[in-house]
């Protein structure tokens, strides 16, 4: 199945991880590009991360001991910086 990550958006894939042996409890996906990008879901293997990074997505794996909310906020703030730079460039 495929899912589209809209331009300059962030999503969480915790519900789409289906392997019991998968080392991450969640994956934060950021699309910093101006284009929509299709991703494959559900997530079965760690190879998924590199494959989707190669598409231009920023992927942040979340381990069991990680603070998910802190990581989400960090990625969201970074995305907002990207969006504000784009807005500044269009206003000039």
CSV table of N, CA and C in Angstrom, one decimal:
chain,number,residue,atom,x,y,z
A,1,UNK,N,0.9,-1.2,0.0
A,1,UNK,CA,0.0,0.0,0.0
A,1,UNK,C,0.9,1.2,0.0
A,2,UNK,N,0.4,2.3,-0.6
A,2,UNK,CA,1.2,3.5,-0.6
A,2,UNK,C,0.4,4.6,0.1
A,3,UNK,N,1.2,5.6,0.6
A,3,UNK,CA,0.7,6.7,1.3
A,3,UNK,C,1.4,8.0,0.8
A,4,UNK,N,0.8,9.1,0.6
A,4,UNK,CA,1.4,10.3,0.1
A,4,UNK,C,1.7,11.2,1.2
A,5,UNK,N,3.0,11.6,1.3
A,5,UNK,CA,3.4,12.6,2.3
A,5,UNK,C,3.4,14.0,1.6
A,6,UNK,N,2.5,14.9,1.9
A,6,UNK,CA,2.4,16.2,1.2
A,6,UNK,C,3.7,17.0,1.4
A,7,UNK,N,3.9,17.9,0.5
A,7,UNK,CA,5.1,18.8,0.7
A,7,UNK,C,5.1,19.6,2.0
A,8,UNK,N,6.2,19.6,2.6
A,8,UNK,CA,6.5,20.4,3.9
A,8,UNK,C,5.5,19.9,5.0
A,9,UNK,N,5.4,18.6,5.1
A,9,UNK,CA,4.5,18.0,6.2
A,9,UNK,C,5.3,16.9,6.9
A,10,UNK,N,4.8,16.6,8.1
A,10,UNK,CA,5.4,15.6,9.0
A,10,UNK,C,4.3,14.6,9.4
A,11,UNK,N,4.7,13.4,9.4
A,11,UNK,CA,3.8,12.3,9.8
A,11,UNK,C,4.5,11.3,10.7
A,12,UNK,N,3.7,10.5,11.4
A,12,UNK,CA,4.3,9.5,12.3
A,12,UNK,C,3.7,8.1,11.8
A,13,UNK,N,4.6,7.1,11.8
A,13,UNK,CA,4.2,5.8,11.2
A,13,UNK,C,4.1,4.7,12.3
A,14,UNK,N,4.0,5.1,13.5
A,14,UNK,CA,3.9,4.0,14.6
A,14,UNK,C,2.9,3.0,14.4
A,15,UNK,N,1.7,3.3,13.8
A,15,UNK,CA,0.7,2.3,13.6
A,15,UNK,C,0.9,1.5,12.3
A,16,UNK,N,1.9,1.8,11.6
A,16,UNK,CA,2.2,1.1,10.3
A,16,UNK,C,3.5,0.2,10.4
A,17,UNK,N,4.0,0.1,11.6
A,17,UNK,CA,5.1,-0.9,11.9
A,17,UNK,C,4.5,-2.2,12.3
A,18,UNK,N,4.8,-3.2,11.5
A,18,UNK,CA,4.1,-4.5,11.7
A,18,UNK,C,5.0,-5.6,12.2
A,19,UNK,N,6.3,-5.4,12.2
A,19,UNK,CA,7.2,-6.5,12.6
A,19,UNK,C,7.5,-6.4,14.1
A,20,UNK,N,7.4,-7.6,14.7
A,20,UNK,CA,7.7,-7.7,16.2
A,20,UNK,C,9.2,-7.4,16.5
A,21,UNK,N,10.0,-7.9,15.6
A,21,UNK,CA,11.5,-7.8,15.7
A,21,UNK,C,12.0,-6.4,15.3
A,22,UNK,N,11.2,-5.5,14.8
A,22,UNK,CA,11.6,-4.2,14.3
A,22,UNK,C,12.2,-3.4,15.5
A,23,UNK,N,13.4,-2.8,15.3
A,23,UNK,CA,14.0,-2.2,16.5
A,23,UNK,C,13.5,-0.8,16.9
A,24,UNK,N,12.5,-0.3,16.2
A,24,UNK,CA,11.9,1.0,16.5
A,24,UNK,C,10.5,0.9,16.8
A,25,UNK,N,10.0,1.7,17.7
A,25,UNK,CA,8.6,1.7,18.0
A,25,UNK,C,7.8,2.7,17.2
A,26,UNK,N,8.5,3.6,16.5
A,26,UNK,CA,7.8,4.6,15.7
A,26,UNK,C,8.8,5.2,14.7
A,27,UNK,N,8.4,5.8,13.7
A,27,UNK,CA,9.2,6.5,12.7
A,27,UNK,C,8.5,7.8,12.4
A,28,UNK,N,9.3,8.9,12.5
A,28,UNK,CA,8.9,10.2,12.2
A,28,UNK,C,9.3,10.5,10.7
A,29,UNK,N,8.4,10.9,9.9
A,29,UNK,CA,8.8,11.1,8.5
A,29,UNK,C,8.5,12.6,8.2
A,30,UNK,N,9.5,13.3,7.6
A,30,UNK,CA,9.3,14.7,7.3
A,30,UNK,C,9.6,14.8,5.8
A,31,UNK,N,8.7,15.5,5.1
A,31,UNK,CA,8.9,15.8,3.7
A,31,UNK,C,9.3,17.3,3.6
A,32,UNK,N,10.6,17.6,3.5
A,32,UNK,CA,11.0,18.9,3.4
A,32,UNK,C,11.0,19.5,2.0
A,33,UNK,N,10.6,18.7,1.0
A,33,UNK,CA,10.6,19.1,-0.4
A,33,UNK,C,9.3,19.8,-0.8
A,34,UNK,N,9.3,20.5,-1.9
A,34,UNK,CA,8.1,21.1,-2.4
A,34,UNK,C,7.2,20.1,-3.2
A,35,UNK,N,7.5,18.9,-3.2
A,35,UNK,CA,6.8,17.9,-4.0
A,35,UNK,C,6.2,16.8,-3.1
A,36,UNK,N,5.0,16.3,-3.4
A,36,UNK,CA,4.5,15.1,-2.6
A,36,UNK,C,5.3,13.9,-2.9
A,37,UNK,N,5.5,13.1,-1.9
A,37,UNK,CA,6.3,11.9,-2.1
A,37,UNK,C,5.5,10.7,-1.6
A,38,UNK,N,5.4,9.6,-2.4
A,38,UNK,CA,4.7,8.4,-2.0
A,38,UNK,C,5.7,7.5,-1.2
A,39,UNK,N,5.1,7.0,-0.1
A,39,UNK,CA,5.9,6.0,0.7
A,39,UNK,C,5.2,4.7,0.8
A,40,UNK,N,5.9,3.7,1.0
A,40,UNK,CA,5.4,2.3,1.1
A,40,UNK,C,5.0,2.1,2.6
A,41,UNK,N,3.8,1.6,2.8
A,41,UNK,CA,3.4,1.2,4.2
A,41,UNK,C,2.7,-0.1,4.0
A,42,UNK,N,2.7,-1.0,5.0
A,42,UNK,CA,3.4,-0.8,6.3
A,42,UNK,C,4.9,-1.0,6.2
A,43,UNK,N,5.6,-0.7,7.3
A,43,UNK,CA,7.0,-0.8,7.4
A,43,UNK,C,7.4,-2.2,7.9
A,44,UNK,N,8.2,-3.0,7.2
A,44,UNK,CA,8.6,-4.3,7.5
A,44,UNK,C,10.0,-4.5,8.0
A,45,UNK,N,10.9,-3.7,7.3
A,45,UNK,CA,12.4,-3.9,7.5
A,45,UNK,C,13.1,-2.5,7.7
A,46,UNK,N,14.3,-2.6,8.3
A,46,UNK,CA,15.1,-1.4,8.4
A,46,UNK,C,15.5,-0.8,7.1
A,47,UNK,N,15.6,-1.6,6.1
A,47,UNK,CA,15.9,-1.1,4.7
A,47,UNK,C,15.0,-0.1,4.3
A,48,UNK,N,13.7,-0.1,4.8
A,48,UNK,CA,12.7,0.9,4.4
A,48,UNK,C,13.3,2.3,4.7
A,49,UNK,N,14.0,2.5,5.8
A,49,UNK,CA,14.5,3.8,6.2
A,49,UNK,C,15.4,4.4,5.1
A,50,UNK,N,16.4,3.7,4.7
A,50,UNK,CA,17.3,4.1,3.6
A,50,UNK,C,16.6,4.4,2.3
A,51,UNK,N,15.7,3.5,1.9
A,51,UNK,CA,15.0,3.6,0.7
A,51,UNK,C,14.2,4.9,0.6
A,52,UNK,N,13.6,5.3,1.7
A,52,UNK,CA,12.8,6.5,1.7
A,52,UNK,C,13.7,7.7,2.0
A,53,UNK,N,14.8,7.6,2.6
A,53,UNK,CA,15.7,8.8,2.7
A,53,UNK,C,16.2,9.1,1.3
A,54,UNK,N,16.4,8.1,0.5
A,54,UNK,CA,16.9,8.3,-0.9
A,54,UNK,C,15.9,9.0,-1.7
A,55,UNK,N,14.6,9.0,-1.3
A,55,UNK,CA,13.6,9.8,-2.0
A,55,UNK,C,13.5,11.2,-1.6
A,56,UNK,N,14.3,11.6,-0.6
A,56,UNK,CA,14.4,13.0,-0.2
A,56,UNK,C,13.7,13.3,1.1
A,57,UNK,N,13.2,12.2,1.8
A,57,UNK,CA,12.5,12.3,3.1
A,57,UNK,C,13.5,12.3,4.2
A,58,UNK,N,13.2,13.1,5.3
A,58,UNK,CA,14.0,13.0,6.5
A,58,UNK,C,13.3,12.0,7.4
A,59,UNK,N,14.0,10.9,7.8
A,59,UNK,CA,13.4,9.8,8.6
A,59,UNK,C,14.1,9.8,9.9
A,60,UNK,N,13.3,9.8,11.0
A,60,UNK,CA,13.8,9.8,12.3
A,60,UNK,C,13.2,8.6,13.0
A,61,UNK,N,14.0,7.5,13.2
A,61,UNK,CA,13.5,6.3,13.9
A,61,UNK,C,13.5,6.6,15.4
A,62,UNK,N,12.4,6.1,16.1
A,62,UNK,CA,12.2,6.3,17.5
A,62,UNK,C,12.3,5.0,18.2
A,63,UNK,N,13.3,4.9,19.1
A,63,UNK,CA,13.5,3.6,19.9
A,63,UNK,C,12.6,3.6,21.1
A,64,UNK,N,12.5,2.5,21.7
A,64,UNK,CA,11.7,2.4,22.9
A,64,UNK,C,12.1,3.4,24.0
A,65,UNK,N,13.4,3.6,24.2
A,65,UNK,CA,13.8,4.5,25.3
A,65,UNK,C,13.8,5.9,24.9
A,66,UNK,N,13.5,6.3,23.7
A,66,UNK,CA,13.5,7.7,23.2
A,66,UNK,C,12.3,8.4,23.7
A,67,UNK,N,12.4,9.7,23.8
A,67,UNK,CA,11.2,10.5,24.1
A,67,UNK,C,10.6,11.0,22.7
A,68,UNK,N,9.5,10.3,22.4
A,68,UNK,CA,8.9,10.5,21.1
A,68,UNK,C,8.4,12.0,20.9
A,69,UNK,N,7.8,12.5,22.0
A,69,UNK,CA,7.2,13.9,21.8
A,69,UNK,C,8.4,14.9,21.6
A,70,UNK,N,9.5,14.7,22.3
A,70,UNK,CA,10.6,15.7,22.2
A,70,UNK,C,11.1,15.6,20.7
A,71,UNK,N,11.3,14.3,20.2
A,71,UNK,CA,11.8,14.1,18.9
A,71,UNK,C,10.8,14.7,17.8
A,72,UNK,N,9.5,14.5,18.0
A,72,UNK,CA,8.5,15.1,17.1
A,72,UNK,C,8.6,16.6,17.1
A,73,UNK,N,8.7,17.2,18.3
A,73,UNK,CA,8.8,18.7,18.4
A,73,UNK,C,10.0,19.2,17.7
A,74,UNK,N,11.1,18.5,17.8
A,74,UNK,CA,12.4,18.9,17.2
A,74,UNK,C,12.3,18.9,15.7
A,75,UNK,N,11.7,17.8,15.2
A,75,UNK,CA,11.5,17.7,13.7
A,75,UNK,C,10.5,18.7,13.2
A,76,UNK,N,9.5,19.0,14.0
A,76,UNK,CA,8.4,19.9,13.6
A,76,UNK,C,9.0,21.3,13.5
A,77,UNK,N,9.9,21.7,14.5
A,77,UNK,CA,10.5,23.0,14.5
A,77,UNK,C,11.5,23.2,13.3
A,78,UNK,N,12.2,22.1,13.0
A,78,UNK,CA,13.1,22.1,11.9
A,78,UNK,C,12.3,22.3,10.6
A,79,UNK,N,11.2,21.6,10.5
A,79,UNK,CA,10.3,21.8,9.3
A,79,UNK,C,9.7,23.2,9.2
A,80,UNK,N,9.4,23.8,10.3
A,80,UNK,CA,8.8,25.2,10.4
A,80,UNK,C,9.9,26.2,9.9
A,81,UNK,N,11.2,25.9,10.2
A,81,UNK,CA,12.3,26.8,9.8
A,81,UNK,C,12.4,26.7,8.3
A,82,UNK,N,12.3,25.5,7.7
A,82,UNK,CA,12.4,25.3,6.3
A,82,UNK,C,11.2,26.1,5.6
A,83,UNK,N,10.0,25.9,6.2
A,83,UNK,CA,8.9,26.6,5.6
A,83,UNK,C,9.0,28.1,5.7
A,84,UNK,N,9.5,28.6,6.8
A,84,UNK,CA,9.7,30.1,6.9
A,84,UNK,C,10.7,30.6,6.0
A,85,UNK,N,11.8,29.9,5.7
A,85,UNK,CA,12.8,30.3,4.7
A,85,UNK,C,12.2,30.4,3.3
A,86,UNK,N,11.3,29.4,3.0
A,86,UNK,CA,10.6,29.4,1.7
A,86,UNK,C,9.7,30.6,1.6
A,87,UNK,N,9.0,30.9,2.6
A,87,UNK,CA,8.1,32.0,2.7
A,87,UNK,C,8.9,33.3,2.5
A,88,UNK,N,10.0,33.5,3.2
A,88,UNK,CA,10.8,34.7,3.0
A,88,UNK,C,11.3,34.8,1.6
A,89,UNK,N,11.7,33.7,1.0
A,89,UNK,CA,12.2,33.8,-0.4
A,89,UNK,C,11.1,34.2,-1.4
A,90,UNK,N,9.9,33.8,-1.1
A,90,UNK,CA,8.8,34.1,-2.1
A,90,UNK,C,8.3,35.5,-1.9
A,91,UNK,N,8.6,36.1,-0.7
A,91,UNK,CA,8.2,37.5,-0.5
A,91,UNK,C,9.1,38.5,-1.1
A,92,UNK,N,10.3,38.1,-1.4
A,92,UNK,CA,11.4,39.0,-1.9
A,92,UNK,C,11.2,39.2,-3.4
